[in-house]
Coordinates of C-alpha atoms and ligand atoms in Angstrom, one line a residue:
X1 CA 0.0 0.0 0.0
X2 CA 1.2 3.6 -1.1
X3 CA 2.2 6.0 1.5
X4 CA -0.8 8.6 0.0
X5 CA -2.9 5.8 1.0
X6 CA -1.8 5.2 4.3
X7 CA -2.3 9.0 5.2
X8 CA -5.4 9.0 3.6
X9 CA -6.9 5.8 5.8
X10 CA -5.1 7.6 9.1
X11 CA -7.3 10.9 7.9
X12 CA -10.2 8.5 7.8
X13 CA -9.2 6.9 11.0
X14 CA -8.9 10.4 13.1
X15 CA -12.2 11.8 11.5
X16 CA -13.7 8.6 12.7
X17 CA -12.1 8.7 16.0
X18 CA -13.2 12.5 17.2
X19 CA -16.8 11.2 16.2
X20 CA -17.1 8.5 18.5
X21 CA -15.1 9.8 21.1
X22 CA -17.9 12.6 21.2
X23 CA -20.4 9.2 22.0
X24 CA -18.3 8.1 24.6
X25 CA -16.8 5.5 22.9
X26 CA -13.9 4.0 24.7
X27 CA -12.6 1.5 21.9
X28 CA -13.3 0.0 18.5
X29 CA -13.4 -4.3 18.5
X30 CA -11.9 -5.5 15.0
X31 CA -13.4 -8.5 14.2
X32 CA -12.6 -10.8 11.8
X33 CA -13.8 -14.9 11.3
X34 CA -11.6 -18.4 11.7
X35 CA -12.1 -21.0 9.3
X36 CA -14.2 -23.0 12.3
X37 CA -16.7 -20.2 11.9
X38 CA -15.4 -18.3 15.1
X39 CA -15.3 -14.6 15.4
X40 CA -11.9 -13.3 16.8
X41 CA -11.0 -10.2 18.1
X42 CA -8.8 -7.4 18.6
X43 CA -9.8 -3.9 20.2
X44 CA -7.9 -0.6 20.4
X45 CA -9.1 2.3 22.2
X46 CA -10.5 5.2 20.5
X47 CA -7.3 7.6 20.1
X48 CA -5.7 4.7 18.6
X49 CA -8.2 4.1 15.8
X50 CA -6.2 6.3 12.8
X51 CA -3.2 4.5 13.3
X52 CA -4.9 0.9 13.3
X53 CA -6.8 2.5 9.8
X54 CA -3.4 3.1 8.5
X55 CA -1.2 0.4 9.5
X56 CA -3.3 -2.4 11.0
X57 CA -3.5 -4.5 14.3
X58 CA -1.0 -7.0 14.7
X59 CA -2.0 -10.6 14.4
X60 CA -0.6 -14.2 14.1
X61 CA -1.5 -15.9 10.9
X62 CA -2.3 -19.2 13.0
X63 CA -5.0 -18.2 14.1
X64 CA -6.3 -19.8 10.3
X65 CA -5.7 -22.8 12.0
X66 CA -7.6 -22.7 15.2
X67 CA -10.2 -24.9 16.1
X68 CA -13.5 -24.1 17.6
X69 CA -12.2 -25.5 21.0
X70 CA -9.4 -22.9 20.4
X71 CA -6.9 -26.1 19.9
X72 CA -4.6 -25.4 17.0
X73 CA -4.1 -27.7 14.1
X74 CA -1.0 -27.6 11.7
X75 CA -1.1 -27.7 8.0
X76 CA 0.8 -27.1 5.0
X77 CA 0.6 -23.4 4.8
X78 CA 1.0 -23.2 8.4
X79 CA 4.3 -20.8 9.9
X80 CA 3.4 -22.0 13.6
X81 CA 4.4 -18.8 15.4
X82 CA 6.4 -17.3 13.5
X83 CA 4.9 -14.3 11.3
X84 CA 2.6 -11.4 11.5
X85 CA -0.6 -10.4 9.8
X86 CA -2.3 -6.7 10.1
X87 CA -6.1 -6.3 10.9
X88 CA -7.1 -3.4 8.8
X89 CA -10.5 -2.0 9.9
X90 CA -13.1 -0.9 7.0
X91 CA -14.4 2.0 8.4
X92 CA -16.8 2.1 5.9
X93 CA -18.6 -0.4 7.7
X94 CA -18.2 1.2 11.7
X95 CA -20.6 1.2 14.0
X96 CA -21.4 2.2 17.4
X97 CA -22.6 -0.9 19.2
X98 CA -26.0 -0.6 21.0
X99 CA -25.7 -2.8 23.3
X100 CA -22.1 -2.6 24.3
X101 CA -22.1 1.1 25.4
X102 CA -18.6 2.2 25.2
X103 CA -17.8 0.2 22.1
X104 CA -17.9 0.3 18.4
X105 CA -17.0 -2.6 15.7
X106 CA -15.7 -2.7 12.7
X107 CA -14.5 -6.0 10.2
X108 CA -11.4 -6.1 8.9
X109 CA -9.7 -7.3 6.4
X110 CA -6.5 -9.5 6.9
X111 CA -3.4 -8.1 5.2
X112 CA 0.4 -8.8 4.8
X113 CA 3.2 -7.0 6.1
X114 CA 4.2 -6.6 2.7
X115 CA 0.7 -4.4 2.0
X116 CA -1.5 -6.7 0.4
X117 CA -4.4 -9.1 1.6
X118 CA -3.2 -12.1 2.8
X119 CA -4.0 -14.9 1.0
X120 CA -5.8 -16.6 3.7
X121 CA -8.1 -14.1 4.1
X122 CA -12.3 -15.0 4.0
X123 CA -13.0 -11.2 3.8
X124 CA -10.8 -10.4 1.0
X125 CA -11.7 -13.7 -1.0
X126 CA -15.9 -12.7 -0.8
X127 CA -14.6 -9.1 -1.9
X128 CA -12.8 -11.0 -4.9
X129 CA -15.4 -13.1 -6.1
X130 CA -18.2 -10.1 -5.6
X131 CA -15.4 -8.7 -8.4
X132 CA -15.2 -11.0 -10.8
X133 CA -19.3 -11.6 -10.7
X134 CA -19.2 -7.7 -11.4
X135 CA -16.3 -8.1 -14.5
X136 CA -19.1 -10.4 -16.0
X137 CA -21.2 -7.7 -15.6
X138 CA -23.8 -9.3 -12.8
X139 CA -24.3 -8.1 -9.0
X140 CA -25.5 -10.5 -6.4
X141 CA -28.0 -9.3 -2.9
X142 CA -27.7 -11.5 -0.6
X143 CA -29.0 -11.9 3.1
X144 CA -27.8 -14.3 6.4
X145 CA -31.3 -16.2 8.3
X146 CA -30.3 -15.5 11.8
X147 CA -31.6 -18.6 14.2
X148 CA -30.5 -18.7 17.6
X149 CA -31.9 -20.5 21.0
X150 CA -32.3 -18.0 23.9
X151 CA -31.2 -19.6 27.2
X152 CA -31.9 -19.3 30.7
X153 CA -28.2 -18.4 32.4
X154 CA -27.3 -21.5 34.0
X155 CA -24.1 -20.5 34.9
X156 CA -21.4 -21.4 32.6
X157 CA -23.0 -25.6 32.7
X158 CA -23.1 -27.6 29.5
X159 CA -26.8 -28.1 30.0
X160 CA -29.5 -26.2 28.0
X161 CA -32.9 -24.8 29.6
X162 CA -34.9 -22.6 27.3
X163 CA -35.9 -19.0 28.3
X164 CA -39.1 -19.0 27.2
X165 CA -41.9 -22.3 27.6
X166 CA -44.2 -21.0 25.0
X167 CA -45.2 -22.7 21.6
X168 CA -43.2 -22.5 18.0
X169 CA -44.5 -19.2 16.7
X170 CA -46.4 -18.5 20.0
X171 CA -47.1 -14.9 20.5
X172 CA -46.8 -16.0 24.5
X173 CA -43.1 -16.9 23.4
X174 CA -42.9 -13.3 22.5
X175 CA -44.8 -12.1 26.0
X176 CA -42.1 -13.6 28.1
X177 CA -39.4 -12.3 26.2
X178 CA -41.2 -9.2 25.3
X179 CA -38.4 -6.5 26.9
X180 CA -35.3 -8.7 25.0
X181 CA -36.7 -8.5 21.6
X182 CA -38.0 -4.8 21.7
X183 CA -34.6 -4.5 23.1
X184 CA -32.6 -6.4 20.6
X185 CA -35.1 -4.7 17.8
X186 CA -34.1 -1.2 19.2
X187 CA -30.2 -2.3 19.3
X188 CA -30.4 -3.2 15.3
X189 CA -32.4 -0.3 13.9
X190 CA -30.1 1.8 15.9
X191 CA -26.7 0.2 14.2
X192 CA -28.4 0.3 10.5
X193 CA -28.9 -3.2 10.2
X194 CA -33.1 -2.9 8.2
X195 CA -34.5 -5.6 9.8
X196 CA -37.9 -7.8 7.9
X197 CA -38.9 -10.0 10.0
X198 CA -38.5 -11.5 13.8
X199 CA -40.1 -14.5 15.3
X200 CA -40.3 -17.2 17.5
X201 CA -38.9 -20.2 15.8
X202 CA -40.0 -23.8 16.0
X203 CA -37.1 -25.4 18.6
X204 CA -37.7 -24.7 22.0
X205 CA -36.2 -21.0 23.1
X206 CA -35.7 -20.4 19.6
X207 CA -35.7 -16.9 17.5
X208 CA -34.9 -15.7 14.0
X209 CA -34.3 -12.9 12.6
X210 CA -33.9 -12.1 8.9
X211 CA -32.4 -8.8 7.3
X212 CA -33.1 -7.3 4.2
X213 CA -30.6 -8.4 1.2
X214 CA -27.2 -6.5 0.7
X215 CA -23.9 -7.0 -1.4
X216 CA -22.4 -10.1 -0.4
X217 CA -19.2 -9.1 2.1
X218 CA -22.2 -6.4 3.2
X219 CA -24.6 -9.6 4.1
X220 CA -21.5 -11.7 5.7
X221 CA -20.5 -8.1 7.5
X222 CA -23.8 -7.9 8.4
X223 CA -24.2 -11.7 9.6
X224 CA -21.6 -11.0 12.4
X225 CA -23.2 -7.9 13.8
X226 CA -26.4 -9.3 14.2
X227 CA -25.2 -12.3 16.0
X228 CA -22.8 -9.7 18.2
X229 CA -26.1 -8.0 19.1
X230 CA -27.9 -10.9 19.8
X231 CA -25.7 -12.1 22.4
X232 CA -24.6 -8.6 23.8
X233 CA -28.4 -7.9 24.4
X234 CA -29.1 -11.2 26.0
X235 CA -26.1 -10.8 28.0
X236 CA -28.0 -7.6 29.5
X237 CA -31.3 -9.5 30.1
X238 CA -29.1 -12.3 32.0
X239 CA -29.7 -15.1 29.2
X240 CA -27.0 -16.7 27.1
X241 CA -28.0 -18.0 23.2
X242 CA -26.2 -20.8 20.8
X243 CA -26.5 -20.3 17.3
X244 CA -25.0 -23.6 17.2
X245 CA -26.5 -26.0 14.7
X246 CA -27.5 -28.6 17.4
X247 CA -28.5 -27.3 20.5
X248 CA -30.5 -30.6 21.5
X249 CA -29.9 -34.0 19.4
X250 CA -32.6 -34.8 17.6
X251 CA -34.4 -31.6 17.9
X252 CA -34.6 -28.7 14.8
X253 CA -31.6 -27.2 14.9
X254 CA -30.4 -23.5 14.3
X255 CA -29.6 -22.6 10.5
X256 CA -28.0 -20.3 8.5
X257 CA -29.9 -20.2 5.8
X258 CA -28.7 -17.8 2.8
X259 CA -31.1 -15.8 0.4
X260 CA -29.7 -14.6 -2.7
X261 CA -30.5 -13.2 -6.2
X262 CA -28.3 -12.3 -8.6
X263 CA -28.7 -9.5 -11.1
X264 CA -27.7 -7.5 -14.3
X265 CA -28.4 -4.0 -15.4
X266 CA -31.0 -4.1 -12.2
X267 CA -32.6 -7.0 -13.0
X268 CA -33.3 -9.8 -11.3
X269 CA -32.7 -13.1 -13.0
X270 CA -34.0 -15.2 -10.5
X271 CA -37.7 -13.7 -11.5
X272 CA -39.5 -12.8 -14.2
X273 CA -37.9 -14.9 -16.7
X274 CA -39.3 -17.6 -19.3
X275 CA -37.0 -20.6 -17.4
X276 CA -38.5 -23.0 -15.4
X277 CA -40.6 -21.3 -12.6
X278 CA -39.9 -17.9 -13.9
X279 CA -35.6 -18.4 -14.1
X280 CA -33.8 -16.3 -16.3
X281 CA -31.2 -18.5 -18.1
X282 CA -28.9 -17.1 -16.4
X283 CA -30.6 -17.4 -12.9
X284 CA -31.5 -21.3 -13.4
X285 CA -27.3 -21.2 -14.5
X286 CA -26.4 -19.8 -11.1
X287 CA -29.0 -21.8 -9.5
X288 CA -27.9 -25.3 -11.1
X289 CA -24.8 -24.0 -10.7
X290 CA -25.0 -24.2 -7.0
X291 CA -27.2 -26.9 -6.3
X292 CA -24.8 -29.2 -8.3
X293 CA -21.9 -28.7 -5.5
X294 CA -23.4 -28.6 -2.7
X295 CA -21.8 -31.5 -1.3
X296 CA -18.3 -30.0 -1.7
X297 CA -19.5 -26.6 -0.1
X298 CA -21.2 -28.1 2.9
X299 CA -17.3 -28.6 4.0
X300 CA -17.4 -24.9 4.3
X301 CA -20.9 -23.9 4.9
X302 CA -21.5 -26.8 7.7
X303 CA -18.2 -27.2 8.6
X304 CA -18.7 -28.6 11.7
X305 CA -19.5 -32.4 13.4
X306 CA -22.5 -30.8 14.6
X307 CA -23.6 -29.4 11.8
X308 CA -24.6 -33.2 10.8
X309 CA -26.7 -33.7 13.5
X310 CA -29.0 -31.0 12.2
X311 CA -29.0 -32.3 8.7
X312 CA -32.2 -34.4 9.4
X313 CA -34.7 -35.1 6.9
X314 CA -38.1 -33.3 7.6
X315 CA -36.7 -30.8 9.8
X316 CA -36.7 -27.7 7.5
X317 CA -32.9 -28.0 7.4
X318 CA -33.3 -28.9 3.4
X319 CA -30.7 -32.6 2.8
X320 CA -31.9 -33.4 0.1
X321 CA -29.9 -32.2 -2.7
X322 CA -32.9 -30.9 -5.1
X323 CA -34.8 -27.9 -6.1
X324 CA -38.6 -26.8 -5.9
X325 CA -40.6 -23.8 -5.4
X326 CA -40.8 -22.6 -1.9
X327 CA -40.4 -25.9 -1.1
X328 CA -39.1 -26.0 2.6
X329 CA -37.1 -29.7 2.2
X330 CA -35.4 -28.8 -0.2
X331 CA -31.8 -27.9 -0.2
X332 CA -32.5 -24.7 -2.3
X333 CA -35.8 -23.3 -2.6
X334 CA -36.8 -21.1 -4.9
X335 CA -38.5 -18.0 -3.4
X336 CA -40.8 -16.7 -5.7
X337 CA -42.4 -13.9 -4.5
X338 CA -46.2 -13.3 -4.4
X339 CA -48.1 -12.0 -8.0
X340 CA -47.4 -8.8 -8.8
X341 CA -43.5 -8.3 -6.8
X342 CA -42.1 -11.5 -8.5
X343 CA -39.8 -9.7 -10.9
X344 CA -37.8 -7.8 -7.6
X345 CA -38.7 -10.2 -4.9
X346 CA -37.8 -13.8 -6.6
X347 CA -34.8 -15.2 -4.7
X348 CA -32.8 -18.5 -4.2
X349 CA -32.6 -19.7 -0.7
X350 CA -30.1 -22.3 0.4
X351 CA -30.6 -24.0 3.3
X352 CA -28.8 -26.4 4.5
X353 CA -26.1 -24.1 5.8
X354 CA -25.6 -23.5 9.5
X355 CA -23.9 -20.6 11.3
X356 CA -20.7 -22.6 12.2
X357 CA -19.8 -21.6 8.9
X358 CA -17.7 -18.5 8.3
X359 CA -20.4 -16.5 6.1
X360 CA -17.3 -14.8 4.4
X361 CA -16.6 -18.2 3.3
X362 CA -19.7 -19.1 2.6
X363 CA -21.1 -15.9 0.1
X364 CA -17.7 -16.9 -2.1
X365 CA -18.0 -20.0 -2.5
X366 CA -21.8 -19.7 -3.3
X367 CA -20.5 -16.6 -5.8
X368 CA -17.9 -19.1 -7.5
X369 CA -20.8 -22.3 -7.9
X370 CA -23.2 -20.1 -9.4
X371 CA -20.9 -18.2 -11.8
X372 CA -19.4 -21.8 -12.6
X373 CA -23.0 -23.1 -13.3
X374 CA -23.7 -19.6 -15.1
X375 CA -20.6 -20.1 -17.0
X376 CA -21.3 -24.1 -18.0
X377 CA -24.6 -23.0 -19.1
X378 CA -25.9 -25.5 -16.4
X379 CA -29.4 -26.2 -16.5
X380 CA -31.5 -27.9 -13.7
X381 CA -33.7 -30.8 -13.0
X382 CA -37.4 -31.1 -12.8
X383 CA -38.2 -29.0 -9.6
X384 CA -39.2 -30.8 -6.0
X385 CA -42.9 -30.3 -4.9
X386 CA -42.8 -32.5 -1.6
X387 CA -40.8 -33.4 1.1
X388 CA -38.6 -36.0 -0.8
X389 CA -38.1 -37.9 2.8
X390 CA -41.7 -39.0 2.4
X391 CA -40.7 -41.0 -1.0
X392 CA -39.5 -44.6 -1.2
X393 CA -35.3 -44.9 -1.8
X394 CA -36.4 -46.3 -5.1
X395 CA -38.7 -43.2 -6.0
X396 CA -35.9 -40.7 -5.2
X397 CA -33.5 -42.7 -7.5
X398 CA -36.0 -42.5 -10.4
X399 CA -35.9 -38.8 -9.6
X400 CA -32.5 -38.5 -9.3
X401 CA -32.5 -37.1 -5.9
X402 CA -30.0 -37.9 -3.5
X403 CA -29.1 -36.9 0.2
X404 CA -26.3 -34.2 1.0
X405 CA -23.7 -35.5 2.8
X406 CA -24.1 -37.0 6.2
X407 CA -20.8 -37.3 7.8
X408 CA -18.9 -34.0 7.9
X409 CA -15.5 -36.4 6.2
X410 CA -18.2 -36.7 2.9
X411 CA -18.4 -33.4 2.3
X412 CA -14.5 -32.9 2.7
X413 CA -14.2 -35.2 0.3
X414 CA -16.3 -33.8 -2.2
X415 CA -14.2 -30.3 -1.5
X416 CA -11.2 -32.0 -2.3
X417 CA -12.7 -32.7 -5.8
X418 CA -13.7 -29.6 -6.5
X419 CA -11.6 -27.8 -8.8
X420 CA -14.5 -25.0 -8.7
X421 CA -14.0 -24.0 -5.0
X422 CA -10.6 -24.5 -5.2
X423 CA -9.8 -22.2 -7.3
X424 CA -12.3 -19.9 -6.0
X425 CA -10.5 -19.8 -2.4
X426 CA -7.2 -20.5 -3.8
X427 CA -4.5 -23.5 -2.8
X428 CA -3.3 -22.0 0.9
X429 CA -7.0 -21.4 1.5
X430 CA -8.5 -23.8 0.4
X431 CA -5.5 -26.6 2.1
X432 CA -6.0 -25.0 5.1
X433 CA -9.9 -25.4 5.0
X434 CA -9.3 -28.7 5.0
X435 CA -6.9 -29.2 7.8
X436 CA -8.9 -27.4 10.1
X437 CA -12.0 -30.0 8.8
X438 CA -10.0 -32.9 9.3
X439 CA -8.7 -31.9 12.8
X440 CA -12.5 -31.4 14.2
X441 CA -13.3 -34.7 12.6
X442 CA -10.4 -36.0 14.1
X443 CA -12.0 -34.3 17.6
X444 CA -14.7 -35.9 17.3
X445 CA -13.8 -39.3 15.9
X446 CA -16.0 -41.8 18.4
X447 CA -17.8 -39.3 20.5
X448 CA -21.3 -40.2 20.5
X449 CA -23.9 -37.3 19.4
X450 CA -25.0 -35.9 22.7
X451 CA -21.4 -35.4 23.4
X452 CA -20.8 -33.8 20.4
X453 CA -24.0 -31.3 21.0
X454 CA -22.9 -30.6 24.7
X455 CA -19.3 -30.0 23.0
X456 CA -20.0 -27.7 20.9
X457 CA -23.4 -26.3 22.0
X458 CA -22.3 -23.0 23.3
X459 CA -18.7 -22.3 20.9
X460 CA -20.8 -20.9 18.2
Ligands
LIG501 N1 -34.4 -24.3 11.9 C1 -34.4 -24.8 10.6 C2 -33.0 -25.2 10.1 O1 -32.3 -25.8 10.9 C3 -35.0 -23.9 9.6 C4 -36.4 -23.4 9.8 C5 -36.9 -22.5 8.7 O2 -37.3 -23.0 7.7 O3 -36.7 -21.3 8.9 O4 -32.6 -24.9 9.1
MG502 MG1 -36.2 -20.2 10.3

């Protein structure tokens, strides 16, 4: 990076600074995500925001190769301890945060010593593909489901007891959490994050909220704040929340289900189009173009053992590997939009990602599927109208429907033999993906499932 730049982000950096020291703001968090779909952060305080704009943070590189539990695998790419990284904030993206009075956040983007991103890093690799979707003269929106389980505080305990008793959807769910959601409502609308929808999900304790669709590192950008909020308002009600994908075995899990629609010269090609249910060509392209690799991008969009104990047929969590029209088992349903809107509100919505997943990972590698299916000319099979759980084996084999992965070492497997997502993330990357996939299946080799779910209930 050019010294003119340097100055110019310190400018930024000191403007920024005077701002929120007039709120009170006592210091920035810089966040960024681990491959194991953790957020990590530094902070510095206020006065020191221009010269982290300018120069960075200073932080290891192994922290690509941390583990959920915080244990640290090796891999190929790996320098152990040696060598530095610099956390550069976008302070495009800065907000005061609502619910942590005295504090502001900001993502950052991982970059080398030598000025460049580093090659490892999620947030500069979603920036990268959003680029090359634009050279081909497309834009995508996309938007992060939030799903979470709101828990009593039980002390720091394994166990789980819901905060609220009330039914799936109940509005007395809402009653006896009514002060945490107007709350956690209040703490969103104030840090611009446009917020459509909130309700009580189906799993006991369990919320969503969904947010309206932005540009992809935008929606992944987004993703993180929303979760921070979520927890940093619960915190102040006394309750704790997982977003892992298997609070309780057996039960629905929490997803992380993506919405997204891709578009050229403003218009939507996932509506509105003579393909089949009103695709563009180019929309069923992106769309086939996904759906045909989801197995290989489950390794980074459920990237954890326990994201395999949500992938349950007939649980909403969408395993079979198929298509249909707001149909809710399948792995990507088609959101059409009601007569009248279908042009602008038609959307693909994947669903059988979780929020382990780093959602930086997870926008690129959809971006690179659906350019490679838009690319290929991919087209896709006849759509899914039912739950395809409810057919016999031999009926989904006339159909040609199969089951996603159901073993976290499958859906490595299939990223191995991906050249797609490979290239997409690039060979460190997309090595190290893998050794951090292989060491939490090495984790978990032989634990049985409520072990796993107690294990990793509260790391996400
Ligand atoms: N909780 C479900 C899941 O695990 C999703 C429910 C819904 O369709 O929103 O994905
Ligand atoms: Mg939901």
């Amino acid at each position: 990076m050019q010294q003119q730049e340097r100055a110019e982000r310190a400018a930024q950096g000191a403007r920024h600074a005077e701002r929120l020291a007039a709120a009170d703001v006592v210091a920035v968090a810089l966040t960024w995500v681990d491959n194991g779909g953790i957020t990590r952060v530094k902070a510095v305080p206020t006065a020191a925001l221009p010269r982290a704009a300018a120069w960075g943070v200073g932080a290891t590189p192994v922290f690509d190769f941390f583990l959920p539990d915080d244990s640290i695998t090796g891999g190929r790419f790996s320098a152990g301890p040696t060598g530095d990284l610099r956390l550069l904030p976008d302070l495009d993206r800065l907000v005061v945060l609502a619910a942590q009075p005295g504090w502001a956040w900001a993502p950052v983007d991982r970059w080398t010593q030598e000025g460049g991103p580093h090659p490892q890093c999620s947030r500069a690799v979603a920036a990268r593909l959003t680029e090359r979707l634009a050279a081909a003269g497309l834009t995508a929106r996309m938007a992060f489901e939030v799903e979470w389980v709101l828990a009593a505080a039980g002390g720091s305990g394994p166990g789980f007891v819901p905060a609220m008793s009330g039914p799936a959807y109940g509005m007395t769910r809402l009653v006896e959490r009514s002060d945490y959601a107007a709350d956690l409502l209040r703490a969103l609308a104030a840090q611009g994050v446009a917020v459509v929808q909130f309700h009580p999900e189906y799993a006991p304790g369990q919320l969503e909220v969904s947010v309206v669709p932005e540009s992809p590192v935008a929606a992944a950008d987004t993703a993180v704040l929303v979760r921070t909020t979520i927890r940093a308002v619960a915190q102040r009600h006394g309750l704790r929340v997982s977003f892992a994908p298997t609070v309780v075995a057996g039960e629905v899990g929490n997803g992380g289900h993506v919405h997204l629609s891709i578009h050229r010269a403003g218009r939507n090609l996932c509506g509105g189009g003579d393909g089949p249910c009103g695709l563009t060509k180019e929309g069923e392209g992106f769309t086939a173009g996904l759906l045909d690799r989801l197995p290989a991008l489950l390794a980074v969009a459920a990237p954890s053992v326990a994201s395999y104990l949500r992938l349950v047929p007939s649980h909403w969590a969408g395993v079979y590997a198929c298509w249909g029209p707001e149909n809710r088992e399948a792995a990507v349903r088609l959101v059409t939009g009601s007569v009248g809107e279908q042009a602008d509100a038609a959307n693909v919505e994947v669903k059988c990602m979780d929020q382990s997943a780093n959602p930086y990972l997870v926008v690129a590698g959809l971006l690179a599927c659906g350019v490679a299916g838009i690319e290929q000319g991919a087209r896709l099979p006849e759509p899914v109208y039912a739950d395809p759980a409810r057919w016999s084996a031999g009926e989904r084999s006339a159909r040609g429907v199969v089951r996603l992965p159901q073993r976290l070492e499958d859906a490595v497997a299939a990223f191995r033999r991906e050249p797609v997502l490979a290239r997409a993330f690039g060979p460190e990357l997309a090595d190290t993906i893998v050794a951090v996939r292989d060491a939490e299946i090495a984790r978990f080799a032989g634990v049985a499932p409520d072990d796993v779910v107690a294990a990793s209930r509260w790391t996400h």
